[in-house]
């Protein structure tokens, strides 16, 4: 993160704020007129909410300035999205979650779901931190030069300015199949 530009940090701050609102308002951690929480906010909900929002912002900033081919590498977006949703379930009101109440009832939500929420919070933070560390390691191990994506070539391979269109796989090595469908001009 030492090499991040002001654009990276701006994206991190904006996404962290958006994630904070997206998690805090519907769960009632941030008191608003839109939603009334039926159970009090617990002390640990605030640090989990803040930490998960911060981690989501930092994770989103790791995708800034990368070509699409590099963005596809690393942790899958679904896993990070799952961790964000897990954060919302972790800090949310246990009896306000209609899915939980429908599945196990109000007493079940208070007896079983509420005690499981700290575990969900830890799991969410671990998943987000793991995704962030993997993205940062990937960026450090495989930096993308800024000039490669701005060559303006319409022909070529994204991320490689010197790609000349030749196959990178030798002719006879297509998964052991004979006749790969490519005719040889002999």
PDB file of C-alpha atoms in Angstrom:
ATOM      1  CA  UNK A   1       0.000   0.000   0.000  1.00  0.00           C
ATOM      2  CA  UNK A   2       3.065   2.238   0.185  1.00  0.00           C
ATOM      3  CA  UNK A   3       3.014   2.562  -3.589  1.00  0.00           C
ATOM      4  CA  UNK A   4      -0.655   3.523  -3.809  1.00  0.00           C
ATOM      5  CA  UNK A   5      -1.553   6.718  -5.587  1.00  0.00           C
ATOM      6  CA  UNK A   6      -4.005   9.305  -4.264  1.00  0.00           C
ATOM      7  CA  UNK A   7      -6.579   7.675  -6.571  1.00  0.00           C
ATOM      8  CA  UNK A   8      -6.209   4.376  -4.698  1.00  0.00           C
ATOM      9  CA  UNK A   9      -6.736   6.106  -1.362  1.00  0.00           C
ATOM     10  CA  UNK A  10      -9.705   8.085  -2.669  1.00  0.00           C
ATOM     11  CA  UNK A  11     -11.376   4.893  -3.876  1.00  0.00           C
ATOM     12  CA  UNK A  12     -10.637   3.211  -0.539  1.00  0.00           C
ATOM     13  CA  UNK A  13     -12.240   6.070   1.408  1.00  0.00           C
ATOM     14  CA  UNK A  14     -15.297   6.331  -0.846  1.00  0.00           C
ATOM     15  CA  UNK A  15     -15.952   2.579  -0.876  1.00  0.00           C
ATOM     16  CA  UNK A  16     -15.425   2.362   2.897  1.00  0.00           C
ATOM     17  CA  UNK A  17     -18.013   5.108   3.402  1.00  0.00           C
ATOM     18  CA  UNK A  18     -20.454   3.471   0.980  1.00  0.00           C
ATOM     19  CA  UNK A  19     -19.960   0.096   2.683  1.00  0.00           C
ATOM     20  CA  UNK A  20     -20.430   1.738   6.076  1.00  0.00           C
ATOM     21  CA  UNK A  21     -23.752   3.200   4.983  1.00  0.00           C
ATOM     22  CA  UNK A  22     -24.792  -0.003   3.185  1.00  0.00           C
ATOM     23  CA  UNK A  23     -24.162  -2.083   6.308  1.00  0.00           C
ATOM     24  CA  UNK A  24     -24.931   0.430   9.040  1.00  0.00           C
ATOM     25  CA  UNK A  25     -28.283   1.825   7.897  1.00  0.00           C
ATOM     26  CA  UNK A  26     -30.212  -1.406   7.146  1.00  0.00           C
ATOM     27  CA  UNK A  27     -28.907  -3.102  10.291  1.00  0.00           C
ATOM     28  CA  UNK A  28     -29.692  -0.162  12.564  1.00  0.00           C
ATOM     29  CA  UNK A  29     -26.109   0.326  13.725  1.00  0.00           C
ATOM     30  CA  UNK A  30     -26.465   3.847  12.339  1.00  0.00           C
ATOM     31  CA  UNK A  31     -29.725   5.201  13.770  1.00  0.00           C
ATOM     32  CA  UNK A  32     -31.985   6.654  11.060  1.00  0.00           C
ATOM     33  CA  UNK A  33     -35.681   7.227  10.465  1.00  0.00           C
ATOM     34  CA  UNK A  34     -35.628   4.531   7.762  1.00  0.00           C
ATOM     35  CA  UNK A  35     -35.228   1.635  10.150  1.00  0.00           C
ATOM     36  CA  UNK A  36     -35.914   0.953  13.815  1.00  0.00           C
ATOM     37  CA  UNK A  37     -33.878  -1.787  15.407  1.00  0.00           C
ATOM     38  CA  UNK A  38     -35.817  -4.058  17.767  1.00  0.00           C
ATOM     39  CA  UNK A  39     -32.831  -5.075  19.896  1.00  0.00           C
ATOM     40  CA  UNK A  40     -30.113  -2.761  21.202  1.00  0.00           C
ATOM     41  CA  UNK A  41     -26.846  -2.399  19.327  1.00  0.00           C
ATOM     42  CA  UNK A  42     -24.177  -4.354  21.188  1.00  0.00           C
ATOM     43  CA  UNK A  43     -20.756  -2.880  21.962  1.00  0.00           C
ATOM     44  CA  UNK A  44     -18.928  -5.144  19.510  1.00  0.00           C
ATOM     45  CA  UNK A  45     -21.222  -4.233  16.592  1.00  0.00           C
ATOM     46  CA  UNK A  46     -19.504  -0.847  16.162  1.00  0.00           C
ATOM     47  CA  UNK A  47     -15.906  -2.089  15.764  1.00  0.00           C
ATOM     48  CA  UNK A  48     -17.011  -4.947  13.475  1.00  0.00           C
ATOM     49  CA  UNK A  49     -19.028  -2.518  11.359  1.00  0.00           C
ATOM     50  CA  UNK A  50     -16.123  -0.052  11.127  1.00  0.00           C
ATOM     51  CA  UNK A  51     -13.462  -2.719  10.482  1.00  0.00           C
ATOM     52  CA  UNK A  52     -15.475  -4.495   7.794  1.00  0.00           C
ATOM     53  CA  UNK A  53     -16.218  -1.189   6.043  1.00  0.00           C
ATOM     54  CA  UNK A  54     -12.541  -0.241   6.160  1.00  0.00           C
ATOM     55  CA  UNK A  55     -11.435  -3.636   4.837  1.00  0.00           C
ATOM     56  CA  UNK A  56     -13.974  -3.459   2.001  1.00  0.00           C
ATOM     57  CA  UNK A  57     -12.664  -0.038   1.020  1.00  0.00           C
ATOM     58  CA  UNK A  58      -9.045  -1.190   1.036  1.00  0.00           C
ATOM     59  CA  UNK A  59      -9.959  -4.324  -0.894  1.00  0.00           C
ATOM     60  CA  UNK A  60     -11.790  -2.311  -3.553  1.00  0.00           C
ATOM     61  CA  UNK A  61      -8.773  -0.017  -3.924  1.00  0.00           C
ATOM     62  CA  UNK A  62      -6.600  -2.974  -4.911  1.00  0.00           C
ATOM     63  CA  UNK A  63      -8.588  -3.206  -8.150  1.00  0.00           C
ATOM     64  CA  UNK A  64      -7.857   0.400  -9.193  1.00  0.00           C
ATOM     65  CA  UNK A  65      -5.767   0.789 -12.330  1.00  0.00           C
ATOM     66  CA  UNK A  66      -5.627  -2.888 -13.239  1.00  0.00           C
ATOM     67  CA  UNK A  67      -6.540  -4.236 -16.677  1.00  0.00           C
ATOM     68  CA  UNK A  68      -9.496  -6.611 -16.785  1.00  0.00           C
ATOM     69  CA  UNK A  69      -7.259  -9.665 -17.222  1.00  0.00           C
ATOM     70  CA  UNK A  70      -5.433  -8.888 -13.989  1.00  0.00           C
ATOM     71  CA  UNK A  71      -8.653  -8.137 -12.156  1.00  0.00           C
ATOM     72  CA  UNK A  72      -9.830 -11.686 -12.811  1.00  0.00           C
ATOM     73  CA  UNK A  73      -6.907 -13.091 -10.839  1.00  0.00           C
ATOM     74  CA  UNK A  74      -6.763 -13.376  -7.072  1.00  0.00           C
ATOM     75  CA  UNK A  75      -9.658 -13.944  -4.700  1.00  0.00           C
ATOM     76  CA  UNK A  76     -12.988 -14.203  -6.378  1.00  0.00           C
ATOM     77  CA  UNK A  77     -15.353 -11.294  -6.065  1.00  0.00           C
ATOM     78  CA  UNK A  78     -18.089 -13.592  -4.813  1.00  0.00           C
ATOM     79  CA  UNK A  79     -16.054 -14.480  -1.743  1.00  0.00           C
ATOM     80  CA  UNK A  80     -15.432 -10.864  -0.850  1.00  0.00           C
ATOM     81  CA  UNK A  81     -19.094 -10.082  -1.478  1.00  0.00           C
ATOM     82  CA  UNK A  82     -20.055 -13.008   0.749  1.00  0.00           C
ATOM     83  CA  UNK A  83     -17.828 -11.622   3.503  1.00  0.00           C
ATOM     84  CA  UNK A  84     -19.552  -8.245   3.212  1.00  0.00           C
ATOM     85  CA  UNK A  85     -22.999  -9.816   3.464  1.00  0.00           C
ATOM     86  CA  UNK A  86     -21.745 -11.859   6.401  1.00  0.00           C
ATOM     87  CA  UNK A  87     -20.743  -8.597   8.102  1.00  0.00           C
ATOM     88  CA  UNK A  88     -24.259  -7.272   7.697  1.00  0.00           C
ATOM     89  CA  UNK A  89     -25.745 -10.454   9.176  1.00  0.00           C
ATOM     90  CA  UNK A  90     -23.245 -10.308  12.020  1.00  0.00           C
ATOM     91  CA  UNK A  91     -24.102  -6.782  13.173  1.00  0.00           C
ATOM     92  CA  UNK A  92     -27.805  -6.908  12.299  1.00  0.00           C
ATOM     93  CA  UNK A  93     -30.676  -7.214  14.697  1.00  0.00           C
ATOM     94  CA  UNK A  94     -31.307 -10.945  15.270  1.00  0.00           C
ATOM     95  CA  UNK A  95     -35.122 -10.640  15.365  1.00  0.00           C
ATOM     96  CA  UNK A  96     -35.261  -8.127  12.486  1.00  0.00           C
ATOM     97  CA  UNK A  97     -33.828 -10.619  10.013  1.00  0.00           C
ATOM     98  CA  UNK A  98     -36.953 -12.003   8.358  1.00  0.00           C
ATOM     99  CA  UNK A  99     -35.144 -15.036   6.942  1.00  0.00           C
ATOM    100  CA  UNK A 100     -33.919 -16.093  10.386  1.00  0.00           C
ATOM    101  CA  UNK A 101     -37.277 -15.443  12.044  1.00  0.00           C
ATOM    102  CA  UNK A 102     -39.064 -17.361   9.283  1.00  0.00           C
ATOM    103  CA  UNK A 103     -36.676 -20.305   9.652  1.00  0.00           C
ATOM    104  CA  UNK A 104     -36.387 -20.611  13.449  1.00  0.00           C
ATOM    105  CA  UNK A 105     -38.833 -18.108  14.925  1.00  0.00           C
ATOM    106  CA  UNK A 106     -38.262 -15.150  17.212  1.00  0.00           C
ATOM    107  CA  UNK A 107     -37.213 -17.233  20.220  1.00  0.00           C
ATOM    108  CA  UNK A 108     -34.862 -19.241  18.007  1.00  0.00           C
ATOM    109  CA  UNK A 109     -33.394 -16.026  16.615  1.00  0.00           C
ATOM    110  CA  UNK A 110     -32.640 -14.815  20.121  1.00  0.00           C
ATOM    111  CA  UNK A 111     -31.523 -18.230  21.407  1.00  0.00           C
ATOM    112  CA  UNK A 112     -29.479 -19.481  18.465  1.00  0.00           C
ATOM    113  CA  UNK A 113     -28.852 -16.696  15.936  1.00  0.00           C
ATOM    114  CA  UNK A 114     -27.808 -13.968  18.383  1.00  0.00           C
ATOM    115  CA  UNK A 115     -25.061 -16.096  20.009  1.00  0.00           C
ATOM    116  CA  UNK A 116     -23.785 -17.068  16.534  1.00  0.00           C
ATOM    117  CA  UNK A 117     -23.417 -13.452  15.389  1.00  0.00           C
ATOM    118  CA  UNK A 118     -19.987 -12.859  17.011  1.00  0.00           C
ATOM    119  CA  UNK A 119     -18.713 -15.960  15.209  1.00  0.00           C
ATOM    120  CA  UNK A 120     -20.095 -14.591  11.934  1.00  0.00           C
ATOM    121  CA  UNK A 121     -18.394 -11.268  12.669  1.00  0.00           C
ATOM    122  CA  UNK A 122     -15.010 -12.902  13.188  1.00  0.00           C
ATOM    123  CA  UNK A 123     -15.467 -15.051  10.074  1.00  0.00           C
ATOM    124  CA  UNK A 124     -16.364 -11.988   8.026  1.00  0.00           C
ATOM    125  CA  UNK A 125     -13.353 -10.017   9.207  1.00  0.00           C
ATOM    126  CA  UNK A 126     -11.025 -12.972   8.618  1.00  0.00           C
ATOM    127  CA  UNK A 127     -12.354 -13.475   5.074  1.00  0.00           C
ATOM    128  CA  UNK A 128     -12.031  -9.775   4.238  1.00  0.00           C
ATOM    129  CA  UNK A 129      -8.516  -9.567   5.696  1.00  0.00           C
ATOM    130  CA  UNK A 130      -7.488 -12.720   3.848  1.00  0.00           C
ATOM    131  CA  UNK A 131      -8.829 -11.349   0.549  1.00  0.00           C
ATOM    132  CA  UNK A 132      -7.015  -8.051   1.116  1.00  0.00           C
ATOM    133  CA  UNK A 133      -3.709  -9.756   1.920  1.00  0.00           C
ATOM    134  CA  UNK A 134      -4.007 -11.972  -1.170  1.00  0.00           C
ATOM    135  CA  UNK A 135      -4.763  -8.987  -3.402  1.00  0.00           C
ATOM    136  CA  UNK A 136      -1.827  -7.015  -1.983  1.00  0.00           C
ATOM    137  CA  UNK A 137       0.538  -9.972  -2.442  1.00  0.00           C
ATOM    138  CA  UNK A 138      -0.684 -10.437  -6.000  1.00  0.00           C
ATOM    139  CA  UNK A 139      -0.116  -6.763  -6.760  1.00  0.00           C
ATOM    140  CA  UNK A 140       3.389  -6.897  -5.297  1.00  0.00           C
ATOM    141  CA  UNK A 141       4.312 -10.124  -7.104  1.00  0.00           C
ATOM    142  CA  UNK A 142       2.926  -9.100 -10.481  1.00  0.00           C
ATOM    143  CA  UNK A 143       2.945  -5.351 -10.960  1.00  0.00           C
ATOM    144  CA  UNK A 144       1.342  -4.115 -14.141  1.00  0.00           C
ATOM    145  CA  UNK A 145       3.239  -1.348 -15.919  1.00  0.00           C
ATOM    146  CA  UNK A 146       1.078   1.685 -16.610  1.00  0.00           C
ATOM    147  CA  UNK A 147       2.413   2.034 -20.184  1.00  0.00           C
ATOM    148  CA  UNK A 148       1.261  -1.463 -21.201  1.00  0.00           C
ATOM    149  CA  UNK A 149      -2.424  -0.641 -20.979  1.00  0.00           C
ATOM    150  CA  UNK A 150      -2.102   2.693 -22.776  1.00  0.00           C
ATOM    151  CA  UNK A 151      -0.414   1.503 -25.988  1.00  0.00           C
ATOM    152  CA  UNK A 152      -3.564   2.010 -27.995  1.00  0.00           C
ATOM    153  CA  UNK A 153      -3.125  -1.205 -29.978  1.00  0.00           C
ATOM    154  CA  UNK A 154      -6.436  -2.720 -30.930  1.00  0.00           C
ATOM    155  CA  UNK A 155      -4.696  -5.991 -31.733  1.00  0.00           C
ATOM    156  CA  UNK A 156      -2.822  -7.747 -29.012  1.00  0.00           C
ATOM    157  CA  UNK A 157      -3.144  -9.156 -25.577  1.00  0.00           C
ATOM    158  CA  UNK A 158      -4.226  -6.955 -22.666  1.00  0.00           C
ATOM    159  CA  UNK A 159      -1.347  -6.263 -20.328  1.00  0.00           C
ATOM    160  CA  UNK A 160       1.368  -7.187 -22.834  1.00  0.00           C
ATOM    161  CA  UNK A 161       2.592  -4.537 -25.241  1.00  0.00           C
ATOM    162  CA  UNK A 162       4.857  -6.988 -27.087  1.00  0.00           C
ATOM    163  CA  UNK A 163       2.265  -9.678 -27.884  1.00  0.00           C
ATOM    164  CA  UNK A 164       2.442 -10.460 -31.596  1.00  0.00           C
ATOM    165  CA  UNK A 165      -0.535 -12.803 -31.986  1.00  0.00           C
ATOM    166  CA  UNK A 166       1.342 -16.111 -32.162  1.00  0.00           C
ATOM    167  CA  UNK A 167       0.033 -18.984 -30.117  1.00  0.00           C
ATOM    168  CA  UNK A 168       1.725 -19.534 -26.790  1.00  0.00           C
ATOM    169  CA  UNK A 169       0.887 -23.246 -26.927  1.00  0.00           C
ATOM    170  CA  UNK A 170       2.980 -25.431 -29.265  1.00  0.00           C
ATOM    171  CA  UNK A 171       1.040 -26.968 -32.158  1.00  0.00           C
ATOM    172  CA  UNK A 172       1.126 -30.589 -30.953  1.00  0.00           C
ATOM    173  CA  UNK A 173       0.253 -30.017 -27.302  1.00  0.00           C
ATOM    174  CA  UNK A 174      -3.498 -29.466 -27.229  1.00  0.00           C
ATOM    175  CA  UNK A 175      -4.504 -31.761 -24.347  1.00  0.00           C
ATOM    176  CA  UNK A 176      -3.185 -34.836 -26.142  1.00  0.00           C
ATOM    177  CA  UNK A 177      -5.734 -34.575 -28.936  1.00  0.00           C
ATOM    178  CA  UNK A 178      -4.677 -35.356 -32.461  1.00  0.00           C
ATOM    179  CA  UNK A 179      -5.624 -32.755 -34.991  1.00  0.00           C
ATOM    180  CA  UNK A 180      -6.312 -29.652 -32.998  1.00  0.00           C
ATOM    181  CA  UNK A 181      -8.432 -28.167 -35.737  1.00  0.00           C
ATOM    182  CA  UNK A 182      -5.573 -25.954 -36.905  1.00  0.00           C
ATOM    183  CA  UNK A 183      -4.330 -26.806 -40.345  1.00  0.00           C
ATOM    184  CA  UNK A 184      -0.627 -26.712 -41.037  1.00  0.00           C
ATOM    185  CA  UNK A 185       0.443 -24.902 -44.208  1.00  0.00           C
ATOM    186  CA  UNK A 186       3.271 -27.388 -44.537  1.00  0.00           C
TER     187      UNK A 186
END
